[in-house]
Short mmCIF file of C-alpha atoms and ligand atoms in Angstrom, two decimals:
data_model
loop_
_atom_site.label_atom_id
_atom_site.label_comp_id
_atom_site.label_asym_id
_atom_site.label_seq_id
_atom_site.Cartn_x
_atom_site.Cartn_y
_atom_site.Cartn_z
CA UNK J 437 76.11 181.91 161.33
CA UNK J 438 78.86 180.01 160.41
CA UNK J 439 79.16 175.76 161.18
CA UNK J 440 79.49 174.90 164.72
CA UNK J 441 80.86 171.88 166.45
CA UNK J 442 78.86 170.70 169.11
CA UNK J 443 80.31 167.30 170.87
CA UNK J 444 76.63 165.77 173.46
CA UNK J 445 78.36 163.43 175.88
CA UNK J 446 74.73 160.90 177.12
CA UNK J 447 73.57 161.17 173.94
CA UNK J 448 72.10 157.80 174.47
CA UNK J 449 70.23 158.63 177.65
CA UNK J 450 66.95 160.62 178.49
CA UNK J 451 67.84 163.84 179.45
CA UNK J 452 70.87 163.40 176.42
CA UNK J 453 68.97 162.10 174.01
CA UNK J 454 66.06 164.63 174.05
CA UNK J 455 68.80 166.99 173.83
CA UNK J 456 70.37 165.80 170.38
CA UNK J 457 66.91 165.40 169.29
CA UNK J 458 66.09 169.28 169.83
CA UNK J 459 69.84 170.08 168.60
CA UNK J 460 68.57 168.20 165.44
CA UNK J 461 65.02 169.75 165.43
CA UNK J 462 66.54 173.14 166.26
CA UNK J 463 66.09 176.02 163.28
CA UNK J 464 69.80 176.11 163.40
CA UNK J 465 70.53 172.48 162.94
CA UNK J 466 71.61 173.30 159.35
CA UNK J 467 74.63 175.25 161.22
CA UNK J 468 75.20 172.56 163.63
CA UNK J 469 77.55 169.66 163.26
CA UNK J 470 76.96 167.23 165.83
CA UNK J 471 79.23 164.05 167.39
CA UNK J 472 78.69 161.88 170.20
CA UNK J 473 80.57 160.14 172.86
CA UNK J 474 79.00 156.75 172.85
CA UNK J 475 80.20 153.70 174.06
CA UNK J 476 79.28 151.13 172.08
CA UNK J 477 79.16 150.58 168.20
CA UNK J 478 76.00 149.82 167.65
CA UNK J 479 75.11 153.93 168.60
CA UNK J 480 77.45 154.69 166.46
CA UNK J 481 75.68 153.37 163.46
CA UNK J 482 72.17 154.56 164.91
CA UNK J 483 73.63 157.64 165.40
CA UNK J 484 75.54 157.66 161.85
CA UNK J 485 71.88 157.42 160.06
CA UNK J 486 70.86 160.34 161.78
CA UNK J 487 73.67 162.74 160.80
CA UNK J 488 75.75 162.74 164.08
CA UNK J 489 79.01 161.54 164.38
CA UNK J 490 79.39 159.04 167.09
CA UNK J 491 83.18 158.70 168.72
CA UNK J 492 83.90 156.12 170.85
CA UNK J 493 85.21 156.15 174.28
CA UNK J 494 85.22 153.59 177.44
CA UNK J 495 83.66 155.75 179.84
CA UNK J 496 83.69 159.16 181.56
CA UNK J 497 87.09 157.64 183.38
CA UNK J 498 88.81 157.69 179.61
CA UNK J 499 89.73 161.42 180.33
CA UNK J 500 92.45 161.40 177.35
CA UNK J 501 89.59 160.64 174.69
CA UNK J 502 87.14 163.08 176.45
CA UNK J 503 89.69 165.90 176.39
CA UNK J 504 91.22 165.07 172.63
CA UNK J 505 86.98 165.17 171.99
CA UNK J 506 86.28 168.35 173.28
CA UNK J 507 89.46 169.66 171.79
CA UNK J 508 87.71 169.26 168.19
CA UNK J 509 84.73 171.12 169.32
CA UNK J 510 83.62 174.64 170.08
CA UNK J 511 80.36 173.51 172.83
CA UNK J 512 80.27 170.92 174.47
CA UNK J 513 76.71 169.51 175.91
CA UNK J 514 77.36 167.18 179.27
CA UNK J 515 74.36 165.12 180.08
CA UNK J 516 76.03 161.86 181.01
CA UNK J 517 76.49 162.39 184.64
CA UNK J 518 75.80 165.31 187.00
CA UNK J 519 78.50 163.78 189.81
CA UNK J 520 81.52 163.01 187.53
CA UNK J 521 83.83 166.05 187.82
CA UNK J 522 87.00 164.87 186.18
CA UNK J 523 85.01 164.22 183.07
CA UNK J 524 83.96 167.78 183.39
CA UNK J 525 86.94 169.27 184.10
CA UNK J 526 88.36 167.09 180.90
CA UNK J 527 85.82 168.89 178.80
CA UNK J 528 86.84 171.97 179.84
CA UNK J 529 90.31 172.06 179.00
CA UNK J 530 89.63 170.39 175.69
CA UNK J 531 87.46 173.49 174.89
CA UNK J 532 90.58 175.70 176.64
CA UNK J 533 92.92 174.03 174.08
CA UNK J 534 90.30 174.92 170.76
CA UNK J 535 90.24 177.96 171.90
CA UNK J 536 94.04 178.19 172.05
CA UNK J 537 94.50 176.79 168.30
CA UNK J 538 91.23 178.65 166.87
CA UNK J 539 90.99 181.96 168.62
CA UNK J 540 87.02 180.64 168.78
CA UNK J 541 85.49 181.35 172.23
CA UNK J 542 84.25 178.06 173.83
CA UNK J 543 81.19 176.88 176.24
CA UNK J 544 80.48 173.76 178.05
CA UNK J 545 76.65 173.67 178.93
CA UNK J 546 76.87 171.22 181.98
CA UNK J 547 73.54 169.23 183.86
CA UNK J 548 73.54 169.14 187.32
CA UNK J 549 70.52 168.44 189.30
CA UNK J 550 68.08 170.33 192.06
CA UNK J 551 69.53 167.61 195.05
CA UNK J 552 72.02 170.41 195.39
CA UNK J 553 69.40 171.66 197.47
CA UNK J 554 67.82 169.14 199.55
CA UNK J 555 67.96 169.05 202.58
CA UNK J 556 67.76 165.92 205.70
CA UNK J 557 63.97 166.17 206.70
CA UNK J 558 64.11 162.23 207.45
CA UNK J 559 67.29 162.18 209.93
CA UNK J 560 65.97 165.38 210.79
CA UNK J 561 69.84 167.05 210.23
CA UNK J 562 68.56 170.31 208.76
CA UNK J 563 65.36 171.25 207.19
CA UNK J 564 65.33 173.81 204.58
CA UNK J 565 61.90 174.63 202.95
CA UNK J 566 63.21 177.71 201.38
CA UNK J 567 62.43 178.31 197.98
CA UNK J 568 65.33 179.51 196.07
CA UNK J 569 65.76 181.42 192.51
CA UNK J 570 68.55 180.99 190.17
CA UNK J 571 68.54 185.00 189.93
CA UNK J 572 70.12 184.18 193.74
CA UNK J 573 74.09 183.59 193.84
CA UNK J 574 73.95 179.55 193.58
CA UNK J 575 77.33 179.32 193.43
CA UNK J 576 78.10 180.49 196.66
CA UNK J 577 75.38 178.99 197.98
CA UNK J 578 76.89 175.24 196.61
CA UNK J 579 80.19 177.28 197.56
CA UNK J 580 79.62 177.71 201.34
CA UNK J 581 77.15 174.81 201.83
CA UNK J 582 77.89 172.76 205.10
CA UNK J 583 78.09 169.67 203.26
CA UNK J 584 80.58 167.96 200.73
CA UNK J 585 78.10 166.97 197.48
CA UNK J 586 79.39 165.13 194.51
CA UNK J 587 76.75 167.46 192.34
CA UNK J 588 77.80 170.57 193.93
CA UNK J 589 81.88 169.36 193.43
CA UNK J 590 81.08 169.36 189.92
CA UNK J 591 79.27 172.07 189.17
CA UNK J 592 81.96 174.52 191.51
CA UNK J 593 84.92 172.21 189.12
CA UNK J 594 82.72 173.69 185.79
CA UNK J 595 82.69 176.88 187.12
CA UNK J 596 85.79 177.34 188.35
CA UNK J 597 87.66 175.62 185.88
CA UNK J 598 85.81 177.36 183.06
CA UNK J 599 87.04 180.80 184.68
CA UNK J 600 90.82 179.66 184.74
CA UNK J 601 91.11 178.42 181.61
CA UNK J 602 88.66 180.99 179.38
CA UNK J 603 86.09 178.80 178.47
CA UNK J 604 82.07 180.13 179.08
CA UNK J 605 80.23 177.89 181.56
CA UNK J 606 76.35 177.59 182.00
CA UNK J 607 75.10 174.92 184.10
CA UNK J 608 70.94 173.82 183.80
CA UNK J 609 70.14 172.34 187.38
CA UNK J 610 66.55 170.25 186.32
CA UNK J 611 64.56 169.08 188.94
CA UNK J 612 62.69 165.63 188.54
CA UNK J 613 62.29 165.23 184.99
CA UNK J 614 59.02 163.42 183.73
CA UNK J 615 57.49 162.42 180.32
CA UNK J 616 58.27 160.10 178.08
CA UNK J 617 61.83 161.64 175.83
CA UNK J 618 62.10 161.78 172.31
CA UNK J 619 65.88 160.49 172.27
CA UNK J 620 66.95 157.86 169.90
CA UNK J 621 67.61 155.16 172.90
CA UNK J 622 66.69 155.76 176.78
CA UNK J 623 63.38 157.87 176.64
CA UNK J 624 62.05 157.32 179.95
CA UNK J 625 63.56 158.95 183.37
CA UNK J 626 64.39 157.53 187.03
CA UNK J 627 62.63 158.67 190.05
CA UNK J 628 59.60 157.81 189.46
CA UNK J 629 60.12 154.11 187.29
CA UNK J 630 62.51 153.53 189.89
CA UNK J 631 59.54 154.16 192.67
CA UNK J 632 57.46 152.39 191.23
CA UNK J 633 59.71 149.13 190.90
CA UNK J 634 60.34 149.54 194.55
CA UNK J 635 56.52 149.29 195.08
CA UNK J 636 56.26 146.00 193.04
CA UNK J 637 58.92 144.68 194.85
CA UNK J 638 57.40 145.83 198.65
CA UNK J 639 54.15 144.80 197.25
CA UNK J 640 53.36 148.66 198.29
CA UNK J 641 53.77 152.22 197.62
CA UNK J 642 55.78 153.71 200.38
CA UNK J 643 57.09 157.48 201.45
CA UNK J 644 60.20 158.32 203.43
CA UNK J 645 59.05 159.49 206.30
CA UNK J 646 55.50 161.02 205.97
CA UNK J 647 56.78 161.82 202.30
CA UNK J 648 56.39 165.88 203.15
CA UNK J 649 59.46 166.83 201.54
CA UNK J 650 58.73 169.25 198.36
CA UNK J 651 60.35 169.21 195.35
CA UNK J 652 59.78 170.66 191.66
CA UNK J 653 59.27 168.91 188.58
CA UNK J 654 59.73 169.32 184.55
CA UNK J 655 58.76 167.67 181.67
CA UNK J 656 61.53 165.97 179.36
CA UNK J 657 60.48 168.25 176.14
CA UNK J 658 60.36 171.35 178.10
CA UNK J 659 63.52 170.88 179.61
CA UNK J 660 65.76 170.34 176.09
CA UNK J 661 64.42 173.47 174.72
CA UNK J 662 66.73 174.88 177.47
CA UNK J 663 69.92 173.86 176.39
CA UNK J 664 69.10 175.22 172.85
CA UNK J 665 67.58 178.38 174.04
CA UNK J 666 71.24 179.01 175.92
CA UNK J 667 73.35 177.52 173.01
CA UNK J 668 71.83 179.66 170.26
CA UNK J 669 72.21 182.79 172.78
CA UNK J 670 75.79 181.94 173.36
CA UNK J 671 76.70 181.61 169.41
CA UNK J 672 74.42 184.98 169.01
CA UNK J 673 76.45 186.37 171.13
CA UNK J 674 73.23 187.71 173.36
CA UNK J 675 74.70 188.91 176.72
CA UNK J 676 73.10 186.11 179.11
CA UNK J 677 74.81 185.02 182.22
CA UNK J 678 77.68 182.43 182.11
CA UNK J 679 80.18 181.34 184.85
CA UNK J 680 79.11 182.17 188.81
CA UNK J 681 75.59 183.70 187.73
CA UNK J 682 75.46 181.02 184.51
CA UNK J 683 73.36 178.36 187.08
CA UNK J 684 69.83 177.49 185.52
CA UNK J 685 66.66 176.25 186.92
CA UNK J 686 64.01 174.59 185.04
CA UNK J 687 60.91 173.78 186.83
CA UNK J 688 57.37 174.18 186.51
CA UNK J 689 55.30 173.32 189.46
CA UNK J 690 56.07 171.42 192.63
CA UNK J 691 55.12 168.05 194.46
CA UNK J 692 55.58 165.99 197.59
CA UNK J 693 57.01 162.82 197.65
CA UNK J 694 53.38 161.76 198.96
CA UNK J 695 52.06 162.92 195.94
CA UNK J 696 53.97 161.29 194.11
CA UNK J 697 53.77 157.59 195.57
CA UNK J 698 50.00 158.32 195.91
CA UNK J 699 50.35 158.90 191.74
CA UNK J 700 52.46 155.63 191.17
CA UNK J 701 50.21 153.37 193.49
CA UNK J 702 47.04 154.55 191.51
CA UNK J 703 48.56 154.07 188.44
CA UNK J 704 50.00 150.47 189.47
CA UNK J 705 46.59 149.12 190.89
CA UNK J 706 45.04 150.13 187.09
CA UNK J 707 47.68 148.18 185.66
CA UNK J 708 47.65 145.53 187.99
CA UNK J 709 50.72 145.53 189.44
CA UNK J 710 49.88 146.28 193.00
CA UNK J 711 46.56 144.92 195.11
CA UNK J 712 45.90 148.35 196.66
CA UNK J 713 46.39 152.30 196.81
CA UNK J 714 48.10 152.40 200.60
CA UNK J 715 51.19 154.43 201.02
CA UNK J 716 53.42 152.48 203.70
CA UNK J 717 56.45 154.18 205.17
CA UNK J 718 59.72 153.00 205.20
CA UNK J 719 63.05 154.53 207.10
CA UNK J 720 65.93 154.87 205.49
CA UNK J 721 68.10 152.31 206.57
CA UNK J 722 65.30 150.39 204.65
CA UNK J 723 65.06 152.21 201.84
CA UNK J 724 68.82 151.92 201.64
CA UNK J 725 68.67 147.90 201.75
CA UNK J 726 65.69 147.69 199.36
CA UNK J 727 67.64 150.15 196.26
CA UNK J 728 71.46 149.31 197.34
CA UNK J 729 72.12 153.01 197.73
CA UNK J 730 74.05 154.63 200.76
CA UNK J 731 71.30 156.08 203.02
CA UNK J 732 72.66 159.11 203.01
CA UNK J 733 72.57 159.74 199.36
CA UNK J 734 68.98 158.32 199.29
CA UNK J 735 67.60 161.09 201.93
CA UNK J 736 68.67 163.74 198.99
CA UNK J 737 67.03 162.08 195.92
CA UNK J 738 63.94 160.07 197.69
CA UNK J 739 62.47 162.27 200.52
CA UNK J 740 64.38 166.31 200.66
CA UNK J 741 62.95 169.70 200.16
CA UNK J 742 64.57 170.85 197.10
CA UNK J 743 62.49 173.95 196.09
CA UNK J 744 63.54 175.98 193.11
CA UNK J 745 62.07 179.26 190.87
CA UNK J 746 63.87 179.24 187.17
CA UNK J 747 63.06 182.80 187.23
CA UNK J 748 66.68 183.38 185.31
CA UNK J 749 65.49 180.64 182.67
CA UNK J 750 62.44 182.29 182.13
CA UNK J 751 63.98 186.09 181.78
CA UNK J 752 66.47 184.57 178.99
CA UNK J 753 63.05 183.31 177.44
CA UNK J 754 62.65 179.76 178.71
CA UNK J 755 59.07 179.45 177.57
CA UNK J 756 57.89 175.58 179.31
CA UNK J 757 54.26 175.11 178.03
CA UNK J 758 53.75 172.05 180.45
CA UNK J 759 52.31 172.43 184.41
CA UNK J 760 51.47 170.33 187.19
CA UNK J 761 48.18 169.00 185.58
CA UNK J 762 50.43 166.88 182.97
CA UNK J 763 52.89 165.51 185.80
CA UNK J 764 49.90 165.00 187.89
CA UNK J 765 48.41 162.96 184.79
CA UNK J 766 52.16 161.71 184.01
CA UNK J 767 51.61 158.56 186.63
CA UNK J 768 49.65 156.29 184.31
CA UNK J 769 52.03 156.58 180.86
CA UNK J 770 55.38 156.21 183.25
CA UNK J 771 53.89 153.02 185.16
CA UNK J 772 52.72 151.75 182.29
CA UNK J 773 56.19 151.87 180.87
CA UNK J 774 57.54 150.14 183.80
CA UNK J 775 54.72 147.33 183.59
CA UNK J 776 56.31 146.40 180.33
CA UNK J 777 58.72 145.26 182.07
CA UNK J 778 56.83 142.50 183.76
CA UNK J 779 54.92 140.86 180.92
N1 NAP A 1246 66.32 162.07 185.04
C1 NAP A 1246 66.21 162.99 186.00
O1 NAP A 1246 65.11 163.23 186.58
C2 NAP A 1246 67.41 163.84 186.37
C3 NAP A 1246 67.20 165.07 187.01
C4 NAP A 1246 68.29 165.88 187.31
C5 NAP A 1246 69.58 165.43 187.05
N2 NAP A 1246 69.76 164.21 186.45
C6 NAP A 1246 71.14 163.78 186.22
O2 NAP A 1246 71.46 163.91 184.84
C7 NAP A 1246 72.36 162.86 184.43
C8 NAP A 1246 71.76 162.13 183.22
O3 NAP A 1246 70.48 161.65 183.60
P1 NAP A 1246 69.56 160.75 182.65
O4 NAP A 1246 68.24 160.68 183.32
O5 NAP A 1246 69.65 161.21 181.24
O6 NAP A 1246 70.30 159.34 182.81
P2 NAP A 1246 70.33 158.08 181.79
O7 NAP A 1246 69.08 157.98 181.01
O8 NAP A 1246 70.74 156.93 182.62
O9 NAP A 1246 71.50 158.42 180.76
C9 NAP A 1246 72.84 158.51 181.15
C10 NAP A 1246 73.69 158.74 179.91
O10 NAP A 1246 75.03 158.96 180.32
C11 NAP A 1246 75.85 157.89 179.86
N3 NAP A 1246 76.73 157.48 180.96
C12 NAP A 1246 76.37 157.30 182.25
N4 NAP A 1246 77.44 156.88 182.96
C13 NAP A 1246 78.47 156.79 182.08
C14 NAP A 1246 79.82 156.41 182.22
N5 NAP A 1246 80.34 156.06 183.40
N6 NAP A 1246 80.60 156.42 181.12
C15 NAP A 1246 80.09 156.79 179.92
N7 NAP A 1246 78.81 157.16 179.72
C16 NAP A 1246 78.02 157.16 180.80
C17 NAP A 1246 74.91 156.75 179.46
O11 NAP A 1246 75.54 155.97 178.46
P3 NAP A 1246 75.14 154.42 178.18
O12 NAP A 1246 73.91 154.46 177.31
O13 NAP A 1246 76.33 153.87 177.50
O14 NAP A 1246 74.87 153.81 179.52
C18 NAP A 1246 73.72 157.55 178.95
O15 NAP A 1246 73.98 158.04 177.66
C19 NAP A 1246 72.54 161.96 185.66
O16 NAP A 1246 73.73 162.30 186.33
C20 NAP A 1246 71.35 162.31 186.53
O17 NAP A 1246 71.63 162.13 187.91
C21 NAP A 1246 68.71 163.42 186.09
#
């Protein structure tokens, strides 16, 4: 296999940084030359000691940079934001324009996330407790859905502007991602620290609602095995799905949002950060003042059904070795992260 260029935009955040540390780990780093788009110096020179060339930019706004990026790579890994779609689209036509000047085909391996399926159990707009497979057509499914999404914008933009301009798309859509990362900077993820400083601040664990809503979870270090599994099939040339039938679960059990504030609270009383174990419930014009987030965004991400199967992830030969007994024992080692915090 000859040298590839691979350009990892969140290389300094969980989901990015366990990424570049599989890309790095991976038995065809030796073929891999890796850069960054970081946005200070300082990751630059972390980054530098590790082999991988960091390049500057502002932010995902600084399109021109992004594009003349991509334009020096031939894959391009986007972890930085799953709702940022002229960043995406920027990407893309980088890759477009390398594979104009090199005749190399390109890929963009995108992260969206599983709210593309949740539903409004909490203002009771439409329940949906189906469970759906990413061997079923996503894309028309984010296509035809009754509702304007920034996730499902982008990952429609990645598709569709991968098809116009000739560059291979494959989006992974992860669920709620758990376990501490093995990046070089951000290792630890956001629902549930961000729960759990909710509950300090209430003094309480709470649950939208009766906190019924399902969704599916995935541990950090099975999930980056994903994006190499895909990249190495891509530059193998195996014949996996890309574009419309390129969408990607990666799960590997489910859990209620119950569940889940019953884990936090136990974990918090052992560390002594809350007084008792009681779930309180809280509507969402409270939850909305409490985290500063529009209340309709917070339905989706704190108390949906979003069910997935990564049924096409496992027939490419996702292999995840983690189930629900680790995210069930996940609580403690996530809380206690958070309690650093507060010493
Ligand atoms: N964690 C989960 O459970 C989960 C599940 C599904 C989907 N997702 C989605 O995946 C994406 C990444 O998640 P994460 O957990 O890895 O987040 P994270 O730890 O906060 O990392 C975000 C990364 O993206 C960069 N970034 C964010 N906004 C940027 C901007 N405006 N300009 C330039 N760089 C920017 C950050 O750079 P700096 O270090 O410079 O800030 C960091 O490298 C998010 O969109 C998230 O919604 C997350």
């Amino acid at each position: 296999m000859s040298t590839t260029k691979i350009l990892i935009t969140g290389a300094t955040g969980y989901i990015g940084g366990a990424i570049l540390s599989a890309l790095l780990n991976s038995r065809d780093a030796k073929n891999y030359e890796i850069s960054a788009l970081v946005r200070k110096p300082e990751y630059v020179t972390t980054l530098s000691a590790k082999g991988v060339t960091g390049i500057l930019f502002q932010s995902l706004d600084d399109l021109t940079t992004i594009k003349e990026a991509a334009t020096n790579h031939d894959v391009v890994i986007n972890a930085a934001s799953a709702s940022h779609d002229q960043s995406a689209i920027a990407i893309i036509e980088g890759l477009a324009e390398r594979r104009k000047n090199t005749g190399v085909h390109t890929a963009i391996i995108h992260t969206s996330g599983t709210s593309i399926l949740a539903d409004r159990p909490i203002s009771g707009e439409w329940i949906d407790t189906a469970i759906y497979s990413d061997l079923d057509d996503i894309y028309s499914y984010e296509k035809n859905h009754r509702e304007i999404y920034s996730q499902r914008v982008v990952d429609l933009a990645v598709v569709e502007t991968g098809e116009k301009l000739g560059v291979t798309t494959f989006i992974i859509v992860p669920p709620t991602i758990y376990g501490k990362g093995n990046g070089f900077f951000s290792t630890i993820s956001q629902q549930v620290p961000n729960l759990t400083r909710l509950a300090i601040k209430k003094g309480q664990a709470f649950v939208l609602g009766k906190g019924e809503g399902i969704w599916n979870h995935v541990h950090i270090l099975d999930l980056a095995p994903l994006y190499t599994l895909i990249l190495h099939s891509f530059l193998t040339k195996s014949p996996i799905p890309s574009g419309k039938p390129g969408i990607y679960f990666a799960e590997t059990g489910e859990h209620t949002w119950l569940e889940v504030s019953q884990g936090i609270a136990k974990a918090a009383v052992a560390h002594g950060l809350l007084k008792d174990q009681a779930i309180g419930s809280i509507s969402l014009a409270e939850a909305a003042k409490e985290t500063g987030i529009d209340e309709r965004l917070i339905e989706l991400a704190l108390g949906s059904n979003s069910r997935a199967r990564a049924d096409l992830s496992r027939n490419i030969g996702w292999e995840p070795s983690r189930g629900n007994l680790e995210f069930y024992a996940h609580f403690e080692a996530e809380v206690g992260a958070v309690a650093k915090e507060y010493k």
